[in-house]
Amino acid sequence: MRDTGARAAVGGIGAALWLVGVTATAPLAGGHPLVALGQGVVEASPGWLATAAIEAFGGLAQPLLLGSLGAAFVAAGAAAGVAWPRVPAFLRDGIAVPVATLLAGTAAVLVAAGVAGLPRLAAATVLAATPVTVFGVLLSDSGPDPVGGWAHPEGRRPVLQGIGAALAAAVGINAISRVSGGGSDGTVETRELPARDDKRSRGTTTPAGSGATATGAAKVVEADAGPNDQVRVTERDDGDATGSGFGFDFAGMPAAVTPRGSHYVVDKNINPPEVDPESWTLSIGGEAASDGYGLALEDLTDHDASVERPVTMVCISNPVGGRLVSTGRWYGVPLRTLVERAGPTGSAVDVVTRSIDGYHEALPWEYVRDHPEVTVAYGLNGETLPIEHGPPARLLIPGRYGMKSTKWLEGIELSAADHGAYWEERGWNERAVVNQFSYVRAIQRRADRVAVGGMAFAGLDGIGSVEVSVDGGDTWERATLEDPIGEYAWRRWRHVVDRQRSELDVATRAVDGTGTVQTGERSRPHPDGSTGWHHLTVDV
Ligand SMILES: Nc1nc2c(c(=O)[nH]1)N[C@H]1C(S)=C(S)[C@@H](COP(=O)(O)O)O[C@H]1N2
Ligand SMILES: [Mo]
């Protein structure tokens, strides 16, 4: 019995040390086998599963996946430890174990690194296997039954020494890997961009609610859908309780333009891909183009047709009231201008955008030609793109869900046939036109007045008005809208009411620029994006 437990422990420790080894050499190998495996799982998952995981765990979904894979690997090591006595003796002795470790290491590093050069791979493989080999060698010194020895303090010592030596080896290996692996640290250098003229754009990046002395925790009595617990309910004793006194920046309100680091991030990658902006070229051509060419980043940043303006982007997985929506001040060049230079032929059907992460999307060429607001974006809020938003350049399509806006662009092709895109192949809506919405974000009480505030968006149709109900949808009133900050951005709004009861049954709906009232019919994000009024009951 004891033996079995000891074998499980030693096997599990061996597996864990191997993970330590591959983690230590990840910078040298250019990848991590567990991350590669997790990435494979993500890409093989059907669209509804990915959405369910995001809805259930949010940003924790990917760490949880990696954690489970790691735990499963350690469990497999423990099982192998238990089964150890059944392994033929000639395999257990001599160099069989180190050789097997090396082979497994090679396979894993190959999977992780994909295209890395052979010398790097060989070095990474040997290094990755080192911690577990150190462990194995020290163990075999401890006598004929090293595993059984774990049961006694003096038998345990070599194992502990092995672990210590293996971890020390890993630290050293990691240092070597960083130096010779080029020091990939998951960041890209950004630089400032000059302002571009766009008369319509205003708005600041000041975080909302700054300067407010409001306190009081959100207390949501009932939340019928979505992450309503994030709506902030606050109180303020000293504030001006008129509409203009509340303004649009009271505690909990989103900033008109989302600060760079707070813009939502969604993509299929566990780690964002890295591209060297210096050597990057964007190829523009394809079978339905007569004059394909390549663009460097400077060609975009210095382009005459470059524009800067606030654009709201929202993920198709966003539930009613959700946080996967932001507004950035984006810099970009109209896609049609770039494509026209490649000489589209009469047979052009789709403009296909491809990314270095294997992602691909498409828009009909006809649409691109009619919509100059579709841009290839290279900057956000005054600087080049942060690593997670797709540098050196990404697509930006106002009025469509974020999934259409390919990040980390490497190629743009005119195709002569309809193109099946990445998420479309996984069952999501092909056109992905944003469904109009209005969300509550903040509720603040000042004396006997209560302000309800939030933002609304209706894509290219624009927001005509926003309506708010405080009696659960029986009666509706018009909210006060902030002046537009741009044609393609959300509108912030507020509605101030007398506090007659301590409980407010709040609902909101958008009316778009064509007069269409947002549907109250609830639908989940998959496959066409969520619909329905944002509704919550709060104590004020
Ligand atoms: N290359 C690539 N581009 C991508 C994705 C991706 O997985 N890979 N995800 C898309 C999705 S689903 C969304 S919502 C937006 C999010 O853009 P953001 O992270 O800059 O907010 O990127 C889109 N572009
Ligand atoms: Mo998305």
XYZ file of C-alpha atoms and ligand atoms in Angstrom:
565
model
C 0.000 0.000 0.000
C 2.655 2.355 1.170
C 4.695 1.490 -1.850
C 1.852 2.391 -4.166
C 1.443 5.809 -2.564
C 5.184 6.421 -2.738
C 5.323 5.382 -6.380
C 2.395 7.695 -7.195
C 4.170 10.562 -5.425
C 7.450 9.977 -7.218
C 5.738 9.584 -10.617
C 3.700 12.733 -10.048
C 6.797 14.682 -8.956
C 8.668 13.447 -12.047
C 5.856 14.640 -14.319
C 5.682 17.982 -12.522
C 9.451 18.405 -12.923
C 9.163 17.700 -16.614
C 6.560 20.495 -16.802
C 9.011 22.727 -14.943
C 11.635 21.810 -17.565
C 9.495 22.653 -20.567
C 8.365 25.870 -18.887
C 11.991 26.819 -18.241
C 12.933 26.240 -21.891
C 9.809 27.811 -23.401
C 11.593 31.050 -24.398
C 14.294 29.059 -26.200
C 11.898 26.630 -27.893
C 9.540 29.458 -28.829
C 6.541 27.717 -27.277
C 5.153 25.580 -24.469
C 3.695 22.112 -25.101
C 0.869 22.619 -22.614
C -0.079 25.936 -24.225
C 0.124 24.281 -27.662
C -2.140 21.480 -26.449
C -4.566 23.954 -24.872
C -4.583 25.993 -28.081
C -5.459 22.816 -30.013
C -8.325 22.112 -27.613
C -9.639 25.687 -28.008
C -9.525 25.531 -31.818
C -11.105 22.076 -31.980
C -13.983 23.133 -29.681
C -17.327 23.941 -31.272
C -18.411 27.605 -31.076
C -21.143 27.024 -28.480
C -18.662 25.353 -26.122
C -16.176 28.222 -26.335
C -19.027 30.633 -25.592
C -20.320 28.556 -22.685
C -16.813 28.469 -21.196
C -16.402 32.236 -21.575
C -19.842 32.866 -20.074
C -19.185 30.551 -17.118
C -15.584 31.483 -16.314
C -14.888 34.732 -18.185
C -11.170 35.537 -18.359
C -10.452 32.529 -16.127
C -11.517 30.055 -18.839
C -8.052 29.767 -20.401
C -6.025 29.583 -17.152
C -8.497 26.927 -15.942
C -7.997 24.941 -19.141
C -4.199 25.081 -18.792
C -4.424 24.221 -15.091
C -6.588 21.165 -15.800
C -4.266 19.963 -18.552
C -1.279 20.337 -16.187
C -3.123 18.506 -13.400
C -4.086 15.713 -15.818
C -0.438 15.380 -16.834
C 0.756 15.118 -13.217
C -2.012 12.556 -12.552
C -0.792 10.540 -15.543
C 2.735 10.656 -14.064
C 1.375 9.366 -10.759
C -0.449 6.533 -12.564
C 2.768 5.649 -14.377
C 4.528 5.555 -10.988
C 1.941 3.119 -9.661
C 2.309 0.896 -12.731
C 6.123 1.052 -12.530
C 6.734 -2.518 -11.150
C 4.929 -3.959 -14.169
C 7.362 -2.326 -16.574
C 9.893 -4.971 -17.790
C 13.113 -4.832 -15.782
C 15.382 -4.064 -18.762
C 13.385 -0.879 -19.401
C 13.562 0.255 -15.798
C 17.337 -0.048 -15.557
C 20.170 1.846 -17.133
C 19.558 4.628 -19.563
C 16.041 3.667 -20.677
C 14.343 6.305 -18.542
C 16.560 9.247 -19.537
C 16.279 8.217 -23.207
C 12.491 7.975 -23.011
C 12.379 11.362 -21.295
C 14.468 12.855 -24.071
C 12.206 11.401 -26.760
C 9.071 12.658 -25.016
C 10.733 16.039 -24.572
C 11.580 16.165 -28.285
C 8.030 15.351 -29.305
C 6.551 17.931 -26.960
C 8.935 20.710 -27.910
C 8.335 19.974 -31.608
C 4.607 20.314 -31.049
C 5.067 23.528 -29.102
C 7.542 25.248 -31.350
C 6.140 24.372 -34.745
C 8.552 26.178 -36.972
C 11.514 27.038 -34.747
C 14.986 26.228 -36.141
C 16.485 22.795 -35.485
C 19.482 23.824 -33.347
C 17.192 25.751 -31.018
C 14.838 22.797 -30.834
C 17.602 20.324 -30.041
C 18.978 22.543 -27.302
C 15.533 23.166 -25.848
C 14.749 19.467 -25.857
C 17.878 18.463 -23.982
C 17.355 21.260 -21.493
C 13.670 20.465 -20.996
C 14.500 16.870 -20.081
C 17.243 17.906 -17.657
C 15.229 18.550 -14.474
C 13.472 15.195 -14.602
C 16.704 13.418 -15.502
C 18.542 15.013 -12.571
C 15.701 13.803 -10.416
C 15.889 10.259 -11.857
C 19.651 9.945 -11.506
C 19.637 11.098 -7.889
C 16.821 8.672 -7.150
C 18.614 5.698 -8.616
C 21.564 6.392 -6.323
C 19.426 5.731 -3.310
C 19.443 1.957 -3.590
C 17.695 -0.915 -5.239
C 14.193 0.284 -4.372
C 14.338 4.064 -4.517
C 10.596 4.460 -4.611
C 10.037 2.289 -1.565
C 12.675 4.329 0.191
C 10.356 7.372 0.128
C 8.571 5.823 3.107
C 11.647 6.429 5.332
C 13.182 9.790 6.126
C 16.620 8.685 4.976
C 15.131 7.323 1.739
C 13.293 10.538 1.179
C 16.376 12.688 1.363
C 17.699 11.838 -2.135
C 14.269 12.506 -3.579
C 14.170 15.922 -1.938
C 17.723 16.547 -3.067
C 16.636 15.528 -6.553
C 13.756 17.988 -6.505
C 16.031 20.753 -5.263
C 18.700 20.047 -7.865
C 16.077 19.783 -10.609
C 14.506 23.132 -9.689
C 17.944 24.751 -9.556
C 18.674 23.281 -12.994
C 15.377 24.694 -14.267
C 16.179 28.193 -13.023
C 19.575 28.081 -14.755
C 18.044 26.695 -17.925
C 15.452 29.416 -17.978
C 18.165 32.065 -17.719
C 20.057 30.463 -20.645
C 16.813 30.182 -22.639
C 15.982 33.828 -22.182
C 19.389 34.979 -23.309
C 19.659 32.700 -26.341
C 15.935 32.618 -27.151
C 15.821 36.314 -27.904
C 13.991 37.268 -24.716
C 10.410 36.975 -25.845
C 8.510 38.596 -23.006
C 4.991 38.930 -24.393
C 5.093 42.670 -24.977
C 5.680 44.867 -27.970
C 7.124 48.303 -27.905
C 4.595 50.906 -28.840
C 5.258 54.409 -29.995
C 3.242 57.578 -30.035
C 1.304 58.584 -33.104
C 0.605 62.121 -34.292
C -3.009 63.273 -34.175
C -4.965 62.805 -37.408
C -7.706 65.129 -38.419
C -11.229 63.913 -37.942
C -13.539 66.832 -37.197
C -16.279 64.643 -35.779
C -14.197 63.077 -33.078
C -14.061 64.384 -29.545
C -14.046 62.567 -26.244
C -11.453 61.868 -23.619
C -9.739 58.875 -22.157
C -10.266 60.005 -18.587
C -11.564 57.092 -16.531
C -15.162 57.660 -15.584
C -16.097 58.612 -12.082
C -12.779 60.226 -11.252
C -13.169 62.935 -8.670
C -16.382 61.404 -7.363
C -16.442 60.873 -3.624
C -19.167 58.306 -3.963
C -19.200 55.240 -1.748
C -21.637 52.391 -1.269
C -21.426 48.918 -2.695
C -23.558 47.588 -5.499
C -26.548 45.809 -4.089
C -28.441 43.989 -6.759
C -31.639 42.431 -5.518
C -32.483 40.496 -8.625
C -30.543 40.008 -11.821
C -32.349 38.230 -14.589
C -29.486 37.866 -17.064
C -25.937 38.908 -17.715
C -23.283 40.229 -15.355
C -25.616 42.678 -13.620
C -23.704 42.425 -10.375
C -21.159 44.723 -12.000
C -23.591 47.638 -12.158
C -22.364 50.074 -9.523
C -24.874 51.555 -7.125
C -23.465 54.513 -5.213
C -24.555 57.292 -2.882
C -23.302 60.813 -2.637
C -24.307 63.334 0.024
C -22.731 66.488 -1.324
C -23.459 66.342 -5.053
C -25.600 68.563 -7.218
C -28.689 66.431 -7.881
C -29.776 68.144 -11.091
C -29.297 66.376 -14.414
C -26.332 68.475 -15.454
C -24.967 68.110 -11.918
C -24.747 64.362 -12.406
C -23.192 64.780 -15.843
C -22.087 61.594 -17.617
C -19.101 60.733 -15.469
C -20.640 59.844 -12.108
C -19.174 56.788 -10.345
C -19.486 53.589 -12.357
C -20.056 55.235 -15.741
C -17.792 54.038 -18.574
C -15.344 56.590 -19.961
C -16.483 58.053 -23.301
C -13.317 56.533 -24.791
C -12.080 53.402 -23.045
C -8.506 53.789 -21.679
C -5.994 51.644 -23.598
C -5.424 49.039 -20.919
C -9.154 48.598 -20.241
C -10.310 47.857 -23.793
C -11.828 44.367 -23.826
C -9.727 41.622 -25.430
C -11.108 38.515 -27.144
C -9.337 36.064 -29.424
C -8.677 32.366 -29.748
C -5.065 32.596 -28.544
C -3.820 31.639 -25.113
C -0.784 33.849 -25.759
C -0.963 36.685 -28.296
C 1.247 36.118 -31.352
C 4.242 38.402 -31.699
C 5.237 40.128 -34.906
C 8.339 42.208 -35.500
C 6.935 45.520 -36.804
C 10.247 46.343 -38.511
C 10.303 43.341 -40.834
C 6.510 42.994 -41.163
C 4.876 43.428 -44.542
C 1.216 43.209 -45.297
C 0.605 41.515 -48.625
C -2.396 42.727 -50.599
C -3.383 40.777 -53.722
C -5.061 37.453 -54.414
C -6.550 35.638 -57.395
C -8.930 38.493 -58.236
C -6.275 41.242 -58.130
C -4.024 42.224 -61.029
C -1.351 44.228 -59.140
C -0.648 42.609 -55.803
C 1.827 44.480 -53.588
C 3.265 44.659 -50.089
C 2.992 47.377 -47.418
C 5.308 48.182 -44.530
C 4.026 49.657 -41.276
C 5.371 53.096 -42.239
C 3.315 52.973 -45.430
C 0.234 52.777 -43.231
C 1.195 55.262 -40.522
C 2.256 57.844 -43.164
C -0.640 57.171 -45.515
C -2.435 60.256 -46.879
C -5.845 58.673 -46.373
C -5.161 57.875 -42.716
C -7.934 58.815 -40.243
C -8.351 58.857 -36.471
C -11.746 58.416 -34.832
C -13.614 56.769 -31.969
C -15.135 53.398 -32.888
C -17.121 51.096 -30.617
C -16.422 47.396 -30.862
C -18.464 44.629 -29.256
C -17.951 40.871 -29.204
C -20.714 38.644 -30.550
C -20.329 36.555 -27.361
C -21.313 39.507 -25.186
C -24.416 38.745 -23.105
C -27.025 41.458 -22.396
C -25.330 43.942 -20.032
C -21.915 42.331 -20.591
C -18.437 43.856 -20.529
C -17.117 42.768 -23.936
C -17.707 46.194 -25.423
C -15.373 49.180 -25.595
C -14.718 52.340 -27.527
C -11.254 53.118 -28.826
C -9.835 56.102 -30.642
C -8.524 54.131 -33.598
C -6.088 55.192 -36.340
C -6.400 53.511 -39.716
C -6.427 53.614 -43.506
C -9.620 52.792 -45.452
C -9.464 49.168 -46.585
C -10.934 50.039 -49.976
C -8.101 52.491 -50.697
C -5.536 49.767 -50.011
C -7.436 47.151 -52.029
C -8.069 49.434 -55.006
C -4.322 49.846 -55.477
C -4.040 46.059 -55.961
C -6.235 46.270 -59.083
C -9.398 44.288 -58.292
C -10.615 42.352 -61.348
C -14.225 41.841 -62.408
C -14.229 38.436 -60.751
C -13.586 39.769 -57.216
C -16.158 38.452 -54.703
C -14.724 38.688 -51.187
C -11.978 40.600 -49.426
C -10.360 37.912 -47.286
C -8.221 38.967 -44.312
C -5.696 36.509 -42.864
C -3.803 36.563 -39.601
C -0.579 34.954 -38.475
C -2.570 33.025 -35.840
C -4.449 31.193 -38.613
C -7.584 33.307 -38.163
C -9.359 34.470 -41.303
C -12.413 36.565 -42.103
C -14.108 37.941 -45.188
C -16.310 40.789 -46.349
C -17.908 41.120 -49.793
C -15.765 43.404 -52.009
C -18.911 45.312 -52.856
C -19.425 46.139 -49.173
C -15.817 47.235 -48.722
C -16.088 49.480 -51.790
C -19.198 51.205 -50.391
C -17.891 51.542 -46.812
C -14.840 53.749 -46.356
C -15.237 53.429 -42.569
C -13.840 49.877 -42.841
C -10.170 50.454 -42.036
C -6.876 48.706 -41.545
C -6.061 50.058 -38.086
C -2.517 50.579 -36.805
C -3.069 52.733 -33.711
C -5.220 53.017 -30.594
C -5.605 56.058 -28.307
C -2.545 57.899 -29.589
C -0.094 54.991 -29.837
C 0.641 51.985 -32.039
C -1.436 48.912 -31.189
C -0.908 47.107 -27.863
C 0.113 43.443 -28.371
C -3.316 41.976 -27.578
C -5.143 44.192 -30.079
C -3.367 42.846 -33.154
C -0.221 44.809 -34.060
C 1.246 45.846 -36.395
C -2.211 46.232 -37.996
C -5.703 44.833 -37.675
C -9.024 45.235 -39.418
C -11.726 47.477 -37.930
C -15.292 47.244 -39.183
C -17.696 49.669 -37.488
C -21.171 48.241 -36.992
C -20.127 44.585 -37.205
C -19.288 42.350 -34.269
C -15.607 42.225 -33.323
C -15.119 38.757 -34.788
C -15.095 40.250 -38.310
C -12.117 42.462 -37.406
C -9.050 40.262 -37.960
C -6.091 41.108 -35.679
C -2.359 40.621 -36.458
C -2.995 40.952 -40.193
C -0.536 39.358 -42.588
C -2.466 39.168 -45.834
C -5.450 40.646 -47.643
C -6.725 38.745 -50.670
C -9.391 39.349 -53.247
C -11.055 36.002 -53.835
C -13.124 34.943 -56.832
C -15.435 32.823 -54.664
C -17.346 33.154 -51.391
C -15.000 32.566 -48.436
C -15.986 30.555 -45.325
C -14.585 32.422 -42.297
C -13.154 31.049 -39.033
C -16.176 31.603 -36.763
C -18.685 31.197 -39.566
C -17.348 27.639 -39.976
C -18.033 27.201 -36.257
C -21.683 28.162 -36.573
C -21.728 31.915 -35.893
C -23.560 34.431 -38.048
C -21.617 35.257 -41.204
C -22.508 38.947 -41.530
C -22.400 39.600 -37.785
C -24.184 42.965 -37.924
C -24.350 44.371 -34.364
C -27.778 44.132 -32.693
C -28.763 47.493 -31.206
C -28.476 47.653 -27.418
C -28.576 49.877 -24.359
C -26.894 48.843 -21.077
C -27.182 50.208 -17.534
C -23.752 50.771 -15.988
C -24.200 53.059 -13.007
C -26.858 54.112 -10.503
C -26.245 56.968 -8.093
C -28.384 58.502 -5.353
C -28.005 62.124 -4.280
C -30.498 63.129 -1.575
C -33.920 62.178 -2.966
C -32.809 61.989 -6.605
C -31.454 58.940 -8.402
C -29.485 58.921 -11.648
C -29.470 55.846 -13.834
C -26.716 55.906 -16.471
C -25.197 53.784 -19.172
C -24.461 53.647 -22.863
C -26.158 52.571 -26.051
C -25.008 51.523 -29.506
C -26.775 50.705 -32.750
C -23.944 50.318 -35.255
C -24.218 52.240 -38.516
C -27.843 53.218 -37.840
C -26.748 55.338 -34.891
C -28.683 55.998 -31.706
C -31.866 58.070 -32.089
C -32.855 57.943 -28.422
C -32.606 55.816 -25.303
C -35.590 54.914 -23.149
C -35.516 54.026 -19.473
C -38.136 52.446 -17.244
C -37.940 52.344 -13.442
C -41.118 50.270 -13.031
C -40.043 47.120 -14.798
C -41.153 48.186 -18.264
C -44.689 49.496 -17.562
C -43.793 53.081 -18.405
C -40.833 54.438 -20.366
C -39.154 57.822 -20.440
C -36.487 59.354 -22.639
C -32.988 59.513 -21.221
C -30.654 62.484 -21.782
C -28.000 61.628 -24.374
C -24.436 62.886 -24.355
C -23.410 64.677 -27.567
C -22.004 62.165 -30.046
C -18.227 61.717 -29.886
C -18.191 60.146 -33.358
C -20.391 58.558 -35.980
C -19.266 55.025 -35.108
C -19.171 55.246 -31.329
C -21.618 54.495 -28.527
C -23.709 57.214 -26.849
C -23.627 57.644 -23.104
C -26.916 58.529 -21.399
C -28.447 59.286 -18.003
C -31.916 59.465 -16.585
C -32.626 61.185 -13.262
C -35.760 60.309 -11.249
C -37.228 61.111 -7.801
C -36.495 58.413 -5.265
C -40.020 57.337 -4.373
C -39.299 53.760 -3.343
C -36.116 52.096 -2.121
C -36.324 49.526 -4.867
C -35.996 50.420 -8.544
C -36.969 47.997 -11.275
C -34.736 49.379 -14.030
C -34.895 48.548 -17.722
C -33.495 50.289 -20.781
C -33.843 49.997 -24.543
C -32.329 51.793 -27.508
C -34.138 53.402 -30.425
C -31.882 53.574 -33.473
C -31.507 56.407 -35.980
C -34.189 54.895 -38.231
C -36.714 54.802 -35.353
C -36.559 51.067 -34.712
C -37.111 50.211 -31.046
C -34.768 47.563 -29.666
C -36.458 44.171 -29.396
C -37.353 42.924 -25.918
C -37.055 39.328 -27.047
C -34.243 37.613 -25.198
C -31.717 35.568 -27.089
C -28.341 34.178 -26.081
C -25.169 35.218 -27.921
C -24.846 32.105 -30.098
C -25.262 32.274 -33.088
C -26.454 35.835 -33.916
C -25.452 37.937 -30.891
C -27.574 38.558 -27.770
C -30.852 40.488 -27.843
C -33.273 41.744 -25.196
C -33.598 44.668 -22.802
C -31.127 45.082 -19.972
C -33.220 44.742 -16.825
C -32.283 44.684 -13.162
C -33.780 45.441 -9.772
C -31.696 47.481 -7.337
C -31.909 48.918 -3.830
C -31.213 52.640 -3.752
N -6.351 37.036 -35.623
C -7.444 37.076 -34.853
N -8.242 38.149 -34.933
C -9.348 38.229 -34.172
C -9.714 37.177 -33.292
C -8.852 36.046 -33.236
O -9.082 35.080 -32.500
N -7.722 36.039 -34.023
N -10.864 37.309 -32.518
C -11.890 38.246 -32.982
C -12.926 38.528 -32.003
S -14.035 37.262 -31.685
C -13.124 39.779 -31.453
S -14.469 40.138 -30.482
C -12.163 40.864 -31.714
C -11.720 41.525 -30.420
O -10.787 42.536 -30.658
P -10.020 43.206 -29.435
O -9.396 42.076 -28.640
O -9.032 44.142 -30.008
O -11.049 43.917 -28.586
O -11.009 40.394 -32.409
C -11.316 39.548 -33.494
N -10.131 39.342 -34.279
Mo -15.800 38.197 -30.554
